Coordinates of C-alpha atoms and ligand atoms in Angstrom, one line a residue:
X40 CA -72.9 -20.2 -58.9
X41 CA -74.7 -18.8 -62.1
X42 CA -71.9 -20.1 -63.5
X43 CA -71.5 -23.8 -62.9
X44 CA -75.6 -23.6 -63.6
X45 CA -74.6 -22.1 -67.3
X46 CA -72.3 -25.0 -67.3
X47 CA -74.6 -27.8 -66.6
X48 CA -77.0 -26.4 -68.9
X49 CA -74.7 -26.5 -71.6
X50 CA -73.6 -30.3 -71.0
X51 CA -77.5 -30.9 -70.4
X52 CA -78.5 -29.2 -73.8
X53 CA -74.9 -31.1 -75.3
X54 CA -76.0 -34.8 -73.8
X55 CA -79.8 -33.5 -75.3
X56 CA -77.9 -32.9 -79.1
X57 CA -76.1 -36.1 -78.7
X58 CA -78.7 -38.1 -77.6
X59 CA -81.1 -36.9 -80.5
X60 CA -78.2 -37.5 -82.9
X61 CA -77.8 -41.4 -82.1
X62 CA -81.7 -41.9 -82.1
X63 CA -81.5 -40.3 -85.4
X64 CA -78.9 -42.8 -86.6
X65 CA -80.7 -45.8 -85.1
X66 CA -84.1 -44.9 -86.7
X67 CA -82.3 -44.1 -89.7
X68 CA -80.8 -48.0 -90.0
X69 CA -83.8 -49.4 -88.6
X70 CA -85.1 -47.5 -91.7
X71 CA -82.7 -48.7 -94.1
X72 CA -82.8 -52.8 -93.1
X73 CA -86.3 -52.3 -93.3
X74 CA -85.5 -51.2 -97.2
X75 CA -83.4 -53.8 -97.7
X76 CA -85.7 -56.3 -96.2
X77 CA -87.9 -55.0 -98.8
X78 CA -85.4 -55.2 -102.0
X79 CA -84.3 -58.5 -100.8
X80 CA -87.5 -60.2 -100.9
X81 CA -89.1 -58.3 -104.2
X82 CA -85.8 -59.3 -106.1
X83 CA -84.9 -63.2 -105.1
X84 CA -87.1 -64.3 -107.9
X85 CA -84.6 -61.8 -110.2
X86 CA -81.6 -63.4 -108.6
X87 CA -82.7 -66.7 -108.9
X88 CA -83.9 -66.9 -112.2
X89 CA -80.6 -64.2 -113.4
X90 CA -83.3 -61.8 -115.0
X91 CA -80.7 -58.6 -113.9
X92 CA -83.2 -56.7 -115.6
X93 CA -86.0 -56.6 -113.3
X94 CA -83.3 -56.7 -110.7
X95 CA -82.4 -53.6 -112.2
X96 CA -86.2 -52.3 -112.3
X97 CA -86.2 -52.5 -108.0
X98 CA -83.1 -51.1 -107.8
X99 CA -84.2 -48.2 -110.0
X100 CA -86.9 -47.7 -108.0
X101 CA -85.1 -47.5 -104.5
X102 CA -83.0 -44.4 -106.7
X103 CA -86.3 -42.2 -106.1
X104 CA -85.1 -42.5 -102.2
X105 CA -82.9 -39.3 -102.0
X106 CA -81.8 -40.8 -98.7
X107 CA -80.3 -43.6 -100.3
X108 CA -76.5 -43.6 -101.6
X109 CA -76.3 -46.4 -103.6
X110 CA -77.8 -50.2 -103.8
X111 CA -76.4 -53.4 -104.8
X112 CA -77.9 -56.8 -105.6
X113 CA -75.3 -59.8 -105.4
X114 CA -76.0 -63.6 -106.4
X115 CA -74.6 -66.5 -104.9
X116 CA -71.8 -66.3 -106.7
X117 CA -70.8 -62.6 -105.3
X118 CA -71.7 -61.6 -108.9
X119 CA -73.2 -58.0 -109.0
X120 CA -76.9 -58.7 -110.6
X121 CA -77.9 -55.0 -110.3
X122 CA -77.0 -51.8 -108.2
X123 CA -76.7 -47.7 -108.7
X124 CA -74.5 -45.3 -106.9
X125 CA -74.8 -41.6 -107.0
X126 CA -72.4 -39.6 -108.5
X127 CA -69.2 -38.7 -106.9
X128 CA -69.8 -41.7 -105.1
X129 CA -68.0 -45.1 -104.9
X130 CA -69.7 -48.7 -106.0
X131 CA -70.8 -50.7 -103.0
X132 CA -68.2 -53.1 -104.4
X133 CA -65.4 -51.2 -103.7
X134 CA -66.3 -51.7 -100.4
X135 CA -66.8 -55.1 -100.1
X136 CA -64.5 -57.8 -98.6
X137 CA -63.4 -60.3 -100.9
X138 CA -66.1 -63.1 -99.9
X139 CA -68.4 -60.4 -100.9
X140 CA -69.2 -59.3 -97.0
X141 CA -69.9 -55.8 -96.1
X142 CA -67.7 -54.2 -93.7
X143 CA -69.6 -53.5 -90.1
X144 CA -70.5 -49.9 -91.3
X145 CA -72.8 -47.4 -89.9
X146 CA -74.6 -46.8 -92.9
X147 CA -74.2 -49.7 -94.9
X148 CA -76.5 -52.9 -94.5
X149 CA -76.7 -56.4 -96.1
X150 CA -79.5 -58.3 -96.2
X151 CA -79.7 -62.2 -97.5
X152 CA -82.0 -62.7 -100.5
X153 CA -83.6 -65.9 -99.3
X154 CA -85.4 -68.3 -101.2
X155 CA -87.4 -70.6 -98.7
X156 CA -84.3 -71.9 -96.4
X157 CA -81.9 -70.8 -99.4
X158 CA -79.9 -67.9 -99.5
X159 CA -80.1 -66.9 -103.4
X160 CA -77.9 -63.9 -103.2
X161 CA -77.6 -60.4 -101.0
X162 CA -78.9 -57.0 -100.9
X163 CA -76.7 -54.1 -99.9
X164 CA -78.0 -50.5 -99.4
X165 CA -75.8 -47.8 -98.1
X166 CA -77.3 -44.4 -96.7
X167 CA -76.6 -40.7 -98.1
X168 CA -75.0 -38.4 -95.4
X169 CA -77.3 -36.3 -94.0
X170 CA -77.6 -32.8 -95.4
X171 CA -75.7 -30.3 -93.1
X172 CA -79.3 -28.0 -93.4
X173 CA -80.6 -31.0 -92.0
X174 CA -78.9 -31.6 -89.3
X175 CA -78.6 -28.3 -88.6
X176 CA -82.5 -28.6 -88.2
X177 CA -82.8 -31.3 -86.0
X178 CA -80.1 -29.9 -83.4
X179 CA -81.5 -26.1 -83.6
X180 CA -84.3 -26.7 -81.0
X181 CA -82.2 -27.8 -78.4
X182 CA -79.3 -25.5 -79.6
X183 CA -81.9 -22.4 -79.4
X184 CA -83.6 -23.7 -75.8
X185 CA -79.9 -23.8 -74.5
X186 CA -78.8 -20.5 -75.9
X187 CA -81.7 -18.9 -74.5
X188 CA -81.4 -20.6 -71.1
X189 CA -77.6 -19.4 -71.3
X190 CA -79.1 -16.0 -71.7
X191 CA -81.4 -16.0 -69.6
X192 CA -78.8 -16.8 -67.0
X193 CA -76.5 -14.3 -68.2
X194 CA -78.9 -11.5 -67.5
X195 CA -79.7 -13.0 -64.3
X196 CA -75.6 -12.6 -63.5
X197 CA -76.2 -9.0 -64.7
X198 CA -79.0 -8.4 -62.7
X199 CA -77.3 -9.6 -59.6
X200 CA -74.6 -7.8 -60.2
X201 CA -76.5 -4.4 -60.4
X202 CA -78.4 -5.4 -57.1
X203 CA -75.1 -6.2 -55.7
X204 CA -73.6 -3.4 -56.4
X205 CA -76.4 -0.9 -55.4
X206 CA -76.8 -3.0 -52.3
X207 CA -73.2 -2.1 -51.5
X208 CA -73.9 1.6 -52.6
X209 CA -76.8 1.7 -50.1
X210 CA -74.7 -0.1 -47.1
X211 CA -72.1 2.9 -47.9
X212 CA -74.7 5.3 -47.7
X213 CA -75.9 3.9 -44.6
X214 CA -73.0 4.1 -43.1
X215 CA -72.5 7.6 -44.5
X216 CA -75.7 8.8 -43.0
X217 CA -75.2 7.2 -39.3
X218 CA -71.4 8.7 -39.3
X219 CA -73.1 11.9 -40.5
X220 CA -75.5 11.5 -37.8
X221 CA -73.2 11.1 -34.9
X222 CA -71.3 13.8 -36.4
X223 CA -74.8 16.0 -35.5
X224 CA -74.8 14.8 -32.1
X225 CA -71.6 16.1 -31.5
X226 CA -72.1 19.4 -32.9
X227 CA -75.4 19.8 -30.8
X228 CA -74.0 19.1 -28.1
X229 CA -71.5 21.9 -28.6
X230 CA -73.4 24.0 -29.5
X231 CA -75.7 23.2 -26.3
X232 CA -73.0 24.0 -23.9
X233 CA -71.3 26.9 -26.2
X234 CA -74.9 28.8 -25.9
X235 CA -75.1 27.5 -22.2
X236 CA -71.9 30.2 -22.2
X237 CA -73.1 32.7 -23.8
X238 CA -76.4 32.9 -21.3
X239 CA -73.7 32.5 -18.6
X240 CA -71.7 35.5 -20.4
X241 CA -75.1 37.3 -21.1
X242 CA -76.1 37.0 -17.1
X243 CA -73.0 38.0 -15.9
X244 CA -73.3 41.1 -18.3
X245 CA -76.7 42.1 -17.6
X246 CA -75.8 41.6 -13.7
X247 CA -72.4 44.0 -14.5
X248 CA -74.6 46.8 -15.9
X249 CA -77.4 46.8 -12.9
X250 CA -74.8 46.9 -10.6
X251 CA -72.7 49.4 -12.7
X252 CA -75.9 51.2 -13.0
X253 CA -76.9 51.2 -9.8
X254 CA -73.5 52.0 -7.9
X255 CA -73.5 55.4 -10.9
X256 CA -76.2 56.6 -9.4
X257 CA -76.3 55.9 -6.1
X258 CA -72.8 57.4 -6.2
X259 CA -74.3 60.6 -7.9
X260 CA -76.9 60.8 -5.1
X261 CA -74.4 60.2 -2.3
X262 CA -72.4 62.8 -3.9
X263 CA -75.2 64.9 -4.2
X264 CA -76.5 64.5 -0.5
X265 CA -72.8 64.2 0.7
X266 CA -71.4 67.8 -0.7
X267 CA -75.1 69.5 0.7
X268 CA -74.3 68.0 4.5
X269 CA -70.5 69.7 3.8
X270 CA -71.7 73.0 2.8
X271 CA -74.3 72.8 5.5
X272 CA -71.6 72.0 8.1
X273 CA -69.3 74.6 6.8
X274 CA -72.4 77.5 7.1
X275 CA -73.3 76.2 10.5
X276 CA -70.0 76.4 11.6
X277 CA -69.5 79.8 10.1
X278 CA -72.7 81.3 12.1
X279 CA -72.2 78.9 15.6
X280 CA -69.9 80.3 17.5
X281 CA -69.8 78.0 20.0
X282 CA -68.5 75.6 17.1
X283 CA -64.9 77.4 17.2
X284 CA -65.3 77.8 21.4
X285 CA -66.1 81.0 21.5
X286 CA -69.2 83.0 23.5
X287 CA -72.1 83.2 21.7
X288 CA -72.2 86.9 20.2
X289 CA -74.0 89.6 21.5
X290 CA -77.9 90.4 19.9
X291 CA -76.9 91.9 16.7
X292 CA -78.2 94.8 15.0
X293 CA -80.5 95.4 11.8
X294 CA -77.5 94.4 9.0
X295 CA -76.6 91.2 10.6
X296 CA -80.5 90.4 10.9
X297 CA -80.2 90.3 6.7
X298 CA -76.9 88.4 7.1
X299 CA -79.0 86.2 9.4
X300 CA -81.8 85.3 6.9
X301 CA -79.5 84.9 3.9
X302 CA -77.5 82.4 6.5
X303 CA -80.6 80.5 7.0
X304 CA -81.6 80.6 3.0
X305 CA -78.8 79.2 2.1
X306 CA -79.2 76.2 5.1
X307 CA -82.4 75.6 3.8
X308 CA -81.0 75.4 0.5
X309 CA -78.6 72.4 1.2
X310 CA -81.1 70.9 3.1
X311 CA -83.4 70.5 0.3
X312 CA -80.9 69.3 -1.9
X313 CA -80.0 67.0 0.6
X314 CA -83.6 65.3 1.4
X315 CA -84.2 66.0 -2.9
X316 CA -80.8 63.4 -3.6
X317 CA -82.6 61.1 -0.4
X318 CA -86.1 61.3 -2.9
X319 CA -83.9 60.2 -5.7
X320 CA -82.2 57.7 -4.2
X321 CA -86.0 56.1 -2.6
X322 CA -87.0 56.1 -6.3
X323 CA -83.8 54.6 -7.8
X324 CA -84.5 51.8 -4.8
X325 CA -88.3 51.7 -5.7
X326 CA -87.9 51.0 -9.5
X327 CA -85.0 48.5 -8.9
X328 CA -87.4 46.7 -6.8
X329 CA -90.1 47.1 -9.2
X330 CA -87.7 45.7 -11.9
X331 CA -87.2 43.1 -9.5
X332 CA -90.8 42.5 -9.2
X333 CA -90.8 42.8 -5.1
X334 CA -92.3 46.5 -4.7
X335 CA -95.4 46.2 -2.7
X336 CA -98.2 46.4 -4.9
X337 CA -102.1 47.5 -4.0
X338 CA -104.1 45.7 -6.9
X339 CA -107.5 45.9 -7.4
X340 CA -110.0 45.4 -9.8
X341 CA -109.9 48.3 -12.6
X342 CA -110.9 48.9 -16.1
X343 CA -108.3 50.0 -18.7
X344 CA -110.2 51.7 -20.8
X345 CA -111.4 53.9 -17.7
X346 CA -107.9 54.3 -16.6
X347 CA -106.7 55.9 -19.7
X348 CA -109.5 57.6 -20.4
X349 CA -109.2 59.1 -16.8
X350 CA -105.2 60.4 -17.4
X351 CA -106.0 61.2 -20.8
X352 CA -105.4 65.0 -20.1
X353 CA -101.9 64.3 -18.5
X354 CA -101.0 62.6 -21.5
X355 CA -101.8 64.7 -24.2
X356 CA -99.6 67.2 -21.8
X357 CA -97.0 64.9 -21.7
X358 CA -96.9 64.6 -25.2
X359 CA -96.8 68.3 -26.5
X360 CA -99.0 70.1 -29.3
X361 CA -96.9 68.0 -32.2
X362 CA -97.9 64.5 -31.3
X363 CA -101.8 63.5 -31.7
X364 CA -103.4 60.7 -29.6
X365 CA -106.0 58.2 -31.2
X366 CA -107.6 56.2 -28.3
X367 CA -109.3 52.8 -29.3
X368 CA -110.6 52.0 -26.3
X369 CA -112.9 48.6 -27.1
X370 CA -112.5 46.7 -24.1
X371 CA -114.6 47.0 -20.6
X372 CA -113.5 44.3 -19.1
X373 CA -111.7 44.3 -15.8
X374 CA -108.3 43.4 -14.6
X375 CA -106.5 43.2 -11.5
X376 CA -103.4 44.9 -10.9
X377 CA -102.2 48.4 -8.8
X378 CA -103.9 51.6 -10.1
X379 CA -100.9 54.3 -10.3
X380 CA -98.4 51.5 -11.3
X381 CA -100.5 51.0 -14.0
X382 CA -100.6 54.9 -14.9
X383 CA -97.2 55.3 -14.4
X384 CA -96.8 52.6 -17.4
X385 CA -99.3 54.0 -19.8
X386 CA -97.6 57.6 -19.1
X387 CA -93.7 56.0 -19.7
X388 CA -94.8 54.4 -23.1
X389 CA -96.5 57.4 -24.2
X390 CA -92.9 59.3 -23.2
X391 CA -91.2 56.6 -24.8
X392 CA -93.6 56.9 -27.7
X393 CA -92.8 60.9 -28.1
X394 CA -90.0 61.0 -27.4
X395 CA -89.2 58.2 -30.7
X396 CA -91.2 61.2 -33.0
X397 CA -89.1 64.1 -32.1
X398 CA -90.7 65.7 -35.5
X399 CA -94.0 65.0 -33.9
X400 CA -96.6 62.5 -35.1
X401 CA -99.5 60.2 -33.7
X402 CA -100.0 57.4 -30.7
X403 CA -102.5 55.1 -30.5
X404 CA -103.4 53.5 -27.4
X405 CA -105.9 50.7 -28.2
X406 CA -107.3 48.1 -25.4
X407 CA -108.7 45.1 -27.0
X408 CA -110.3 41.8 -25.2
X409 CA -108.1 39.0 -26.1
X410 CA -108.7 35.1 -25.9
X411 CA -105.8 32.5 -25.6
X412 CA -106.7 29.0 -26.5
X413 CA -105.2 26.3 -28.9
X414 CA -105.9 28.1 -31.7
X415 CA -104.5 31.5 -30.7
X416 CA -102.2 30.6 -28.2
X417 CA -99.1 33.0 -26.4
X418 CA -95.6 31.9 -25.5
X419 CA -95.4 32.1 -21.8
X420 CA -99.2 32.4 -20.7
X421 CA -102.0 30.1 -20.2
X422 CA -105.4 29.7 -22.0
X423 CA -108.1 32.1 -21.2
X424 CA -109.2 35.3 -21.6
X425 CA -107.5 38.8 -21.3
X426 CA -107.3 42.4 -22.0
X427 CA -104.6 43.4 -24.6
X428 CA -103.2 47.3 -23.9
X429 CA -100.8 48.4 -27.3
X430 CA -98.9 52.0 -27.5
X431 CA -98.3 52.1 -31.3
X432 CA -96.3 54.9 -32.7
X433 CA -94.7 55.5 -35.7
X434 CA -91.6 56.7 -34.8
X435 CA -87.8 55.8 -36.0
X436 CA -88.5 52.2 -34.0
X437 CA -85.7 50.1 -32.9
X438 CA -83.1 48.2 -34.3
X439 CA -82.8 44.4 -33.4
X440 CA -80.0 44.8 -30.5
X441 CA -82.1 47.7 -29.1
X442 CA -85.8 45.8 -29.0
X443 CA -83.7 42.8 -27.4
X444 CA -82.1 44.9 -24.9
X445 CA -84.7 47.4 -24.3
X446 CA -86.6 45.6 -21.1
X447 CA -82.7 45.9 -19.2
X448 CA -82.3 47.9 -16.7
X449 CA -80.5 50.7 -17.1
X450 CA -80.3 50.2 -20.8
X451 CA -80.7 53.7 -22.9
X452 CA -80.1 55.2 -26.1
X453 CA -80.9 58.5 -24.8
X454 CA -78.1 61.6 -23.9
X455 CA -76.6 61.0 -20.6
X456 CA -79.0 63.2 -17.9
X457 CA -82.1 62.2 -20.5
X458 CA -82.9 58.5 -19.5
X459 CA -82.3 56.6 -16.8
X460 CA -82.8 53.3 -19.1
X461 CA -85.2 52.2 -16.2
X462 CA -88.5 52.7 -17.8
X463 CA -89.6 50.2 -19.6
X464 CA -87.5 47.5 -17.1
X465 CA -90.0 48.7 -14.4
X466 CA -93.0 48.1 -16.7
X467 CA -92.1 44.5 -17.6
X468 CA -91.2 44.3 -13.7
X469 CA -94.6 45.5 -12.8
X470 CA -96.7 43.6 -15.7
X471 CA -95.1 40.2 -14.9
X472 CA -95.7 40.7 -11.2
X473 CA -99.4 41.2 -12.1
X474 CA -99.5 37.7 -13.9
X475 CA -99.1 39.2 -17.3
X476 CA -96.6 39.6 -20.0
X477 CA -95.0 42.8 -21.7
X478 CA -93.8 42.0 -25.8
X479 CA -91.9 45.0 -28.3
X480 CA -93.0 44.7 -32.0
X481 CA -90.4 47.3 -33.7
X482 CA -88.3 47.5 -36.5
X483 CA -85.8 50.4 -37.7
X484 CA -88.6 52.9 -39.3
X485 CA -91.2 51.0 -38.4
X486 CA -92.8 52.4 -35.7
X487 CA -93.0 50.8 -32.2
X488 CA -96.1 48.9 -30.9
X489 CA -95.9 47.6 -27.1
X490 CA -97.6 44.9 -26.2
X491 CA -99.4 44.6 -22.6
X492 CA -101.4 41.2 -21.9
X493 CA -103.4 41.5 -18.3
X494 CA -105.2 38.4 -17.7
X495 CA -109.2 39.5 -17.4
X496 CA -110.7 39.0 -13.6
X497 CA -114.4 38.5 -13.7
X498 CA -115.7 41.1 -11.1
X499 CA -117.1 44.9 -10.8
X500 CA -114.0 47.4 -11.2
X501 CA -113.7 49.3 -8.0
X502 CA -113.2 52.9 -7.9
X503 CA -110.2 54.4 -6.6
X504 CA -109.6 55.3 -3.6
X505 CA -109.1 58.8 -2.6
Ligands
ATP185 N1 -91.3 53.8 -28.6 C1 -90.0 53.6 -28.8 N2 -89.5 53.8 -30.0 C2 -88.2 53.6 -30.2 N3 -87.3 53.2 -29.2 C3 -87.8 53.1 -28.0 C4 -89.2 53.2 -27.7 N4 -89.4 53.0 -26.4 C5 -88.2 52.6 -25.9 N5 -87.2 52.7 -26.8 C6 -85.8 52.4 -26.7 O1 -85.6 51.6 -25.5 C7 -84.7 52.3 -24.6 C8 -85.1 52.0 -23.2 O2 -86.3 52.6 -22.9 P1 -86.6 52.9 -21.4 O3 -87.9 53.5 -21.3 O4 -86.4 51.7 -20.6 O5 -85.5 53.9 -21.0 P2 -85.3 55.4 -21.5 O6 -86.6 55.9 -22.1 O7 -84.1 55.5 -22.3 O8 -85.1 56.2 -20.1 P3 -86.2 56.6 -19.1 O9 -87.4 55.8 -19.4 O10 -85.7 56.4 -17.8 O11 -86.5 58.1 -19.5 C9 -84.7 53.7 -25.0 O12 -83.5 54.4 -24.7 C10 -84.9 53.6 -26.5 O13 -83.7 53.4 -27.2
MG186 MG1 -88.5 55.6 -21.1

């Protein structure tokens, strides 16, 4: 397209040269019969009268003409009367016919020399060519408006050719980017159900190790109860005679009185070891369904800071002489949940807490007020105000896959016969069920800080009761 329109504009600026150049001609003859006119008419008289002298004088004068080539004044009787040539150029003669006519030429023009109706003689007058600088002149403004037209259009080409090509570059990318894009969708999705597995996996685990758990020590305590109802058996069996068939034995004397009460020692014995393994195995099935947040709990209205303030002797007990307890207790505000579930808690951090800082060192247990809005809000719990309990200690602290795992049941780092791993599953249990929510801040010598968020119940705290 740019093309043909460089095209036309160079036969448009060609037609423009060629027209100007044939204008130029025809004013330039127009120019010269108009001289001639001129010569003919000043030199008839001349002619007439054969005074070549003052012939030669107008002829002479026509030389101050640069234009002009060469001149020639003829009588009637083709006889030259005057005429000039420039050098290195030829007579007008010479080119003459041999009646004395000119030859139809582009620059050469004969005029009669008339004399009222009578032709006396002719004027010739032939044109210079035209300098090259001059003509170079005349056809360099149309030459220059087409060159720069040309150019013009060639940067156009240029320019569409850049746009073209980034046009094409950006189409590429385009298509780049969507295939890139689709390529994401795919890889989400993947990843979407490959981490829908792993929660399946992670479930199944976690439900592997409660029931692993649970079946351990339920097992233990069966075991426990189990071997106490055989050895009971065995003594009753040894004393009863009646359990072989036989009479019952005759009133014994003083030594078998002693045998008697070591008999009945030893029953008691497996008895409490027996109803001790039934204990244990009520509180396993207590803290599972605590964990499970289904143990019946008896909430009422109660003020943290009271609360710890109240067990605060059991607790520095707990903890031993090496381990000091800072209390920042800056909260009175009440909250509703079950009184000893909610000592039991405090005490099991504090444990947990001590048991991190074998080399000794210091608790704080700090209750705060705590608002939750848009501008401080919490993962997990509405706006609105509540009462923040933290157990901070500075202990060895947890490594990542401990603080993940720490809220599972059954999940310990302690020496078998140490922990049960149940602790801190029954607090988040029990803090949940009471509308709250239970966080670990910890890091591998760090420290540990646990979180406890109640929600605050406007109301009097009611005393315990007894
Ligand atoms: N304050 C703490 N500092 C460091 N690690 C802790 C802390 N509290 C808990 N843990 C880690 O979390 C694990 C689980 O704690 P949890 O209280 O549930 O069970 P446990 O203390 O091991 O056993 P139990 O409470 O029955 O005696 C602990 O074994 C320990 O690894
Ligand atoms: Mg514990």
């Amino acid at each position: 397209m740019l093309l043909v329109a460089a095209g036309l504009l160079l036969i448009a600026g060609a037609l423009a040269a060629a027209y100007q150049y044939h204008s130029a001609r025809v004013e330039r003859r127009h120019q010269l019969v108009t001289q001639a006119n001129i010569l003919a008419a000043s030199v008839t008289a001349a002619i007439a009268f054969d005074d070549r002298a003052a012939a030669q004088e107008y002829v002479n004068a026509l030389m101050l003409d640069p234009r002009l080539d060469a001149a020639a004044v003829y009588n009637e009787a083709h006889r030259q009367v005057a005429g000039f040539q420039r050098a290195g150029s030829e007579p007008i003669a010479d080119s003459l016919a041999a009646d004395g006519r000119a030859p139809h030429q582009r620059q050469l023009v004969e005029v009669p020399a008339r004399q009222g109706a009578t032709t006396v003689g002719r004027v010739y007058l032939r044109a210079a060519d035209t300098p090259l600088m001059v003509q170079l002149t005349r056809y360099s403004g149309v030459a220059l408006l087409t060159i720069m037209a040309v150019l013009m259009l060639a940067v156009l080409a240029v320019a569409q050719g850049v746009l073209t090509r980034a046009n094409d570059a950006l189409h590429r990318r385009a298509t780049e980017l969507a295939d890139a894009n689709e390529r994401l969708n795919i890889e989400m999705a993947q990843r979407a159900r490959t981490e829908e597995a792993l929660r399946q996996s992670q479930k199944m685990e976690a439900i592997g190790q409660l029931s692993g758990g649970i079946a351990h020590d339920f097992n233990n305590l069966l075991m426990i109860i189990k071997s106490s109802l055989t050895l009971l058996q065995q003594k009753l069996l040894q004393g009863d005679p009646s359990a072989d068939g036989t009479p019952a034995s005759p009133p014994r004397e003083r030594g078998s009185d002693d045998g008697r009460e070591a008999r009945e020692q030893r029953i008691r014995h497996y008895l409490d070891v027996a109803q001790d393994g039934i204990d244990r195995a009520a509180s396993l099935t207590q803290r599972l369904l605590s964990f499970a947040r289904q143990q019946p709990l008896s909430p009422r209205l109660l003020r943290l800071d009271v609360l710890v303030r109240d067990i605060r002797p059991l607790l520095e007990h707990s903890v031993g002489s090496g381990v000091e307890i800072d209390y920042r207790l800056d909260s009175h505000r009440p909250v509703l949940c079950d009184a000893n579930q909610m000592e039991n808690t405090i005490l099991n951090l504090v444990v947990n807490a001590r048991d991190a800082m074998p080399d000794g060192g210091r608790i704080v247990i700090g209750v705060d007020d705590l608002r939750i809005d848009a501008d401080h809000p919490m993962e997990g719990l509405p706006d609105g105000d509540y009462v923040h309990l933290r157990v901070v200690d500075n202990g060895m602290g947890m490594s990542e896959e401990v603080r993940r795992k720490a809220f599972e049941p059954f999940f310990t780092t302690k020496p078998v016969g140490k922990g049960t791993g149940l602790g801190l599953s029954t607090i988040f249990g029990f803090i949940v069920q009471s509308r709250g929510l239970a966080s670990i801040d910890s890091g591998p010598g760090r420290g540990t800080t646990i979180h406890i968020v109640l929600p605050h119940v406007p109301g009097e705290a009611t005393p315990e009761v007894a």
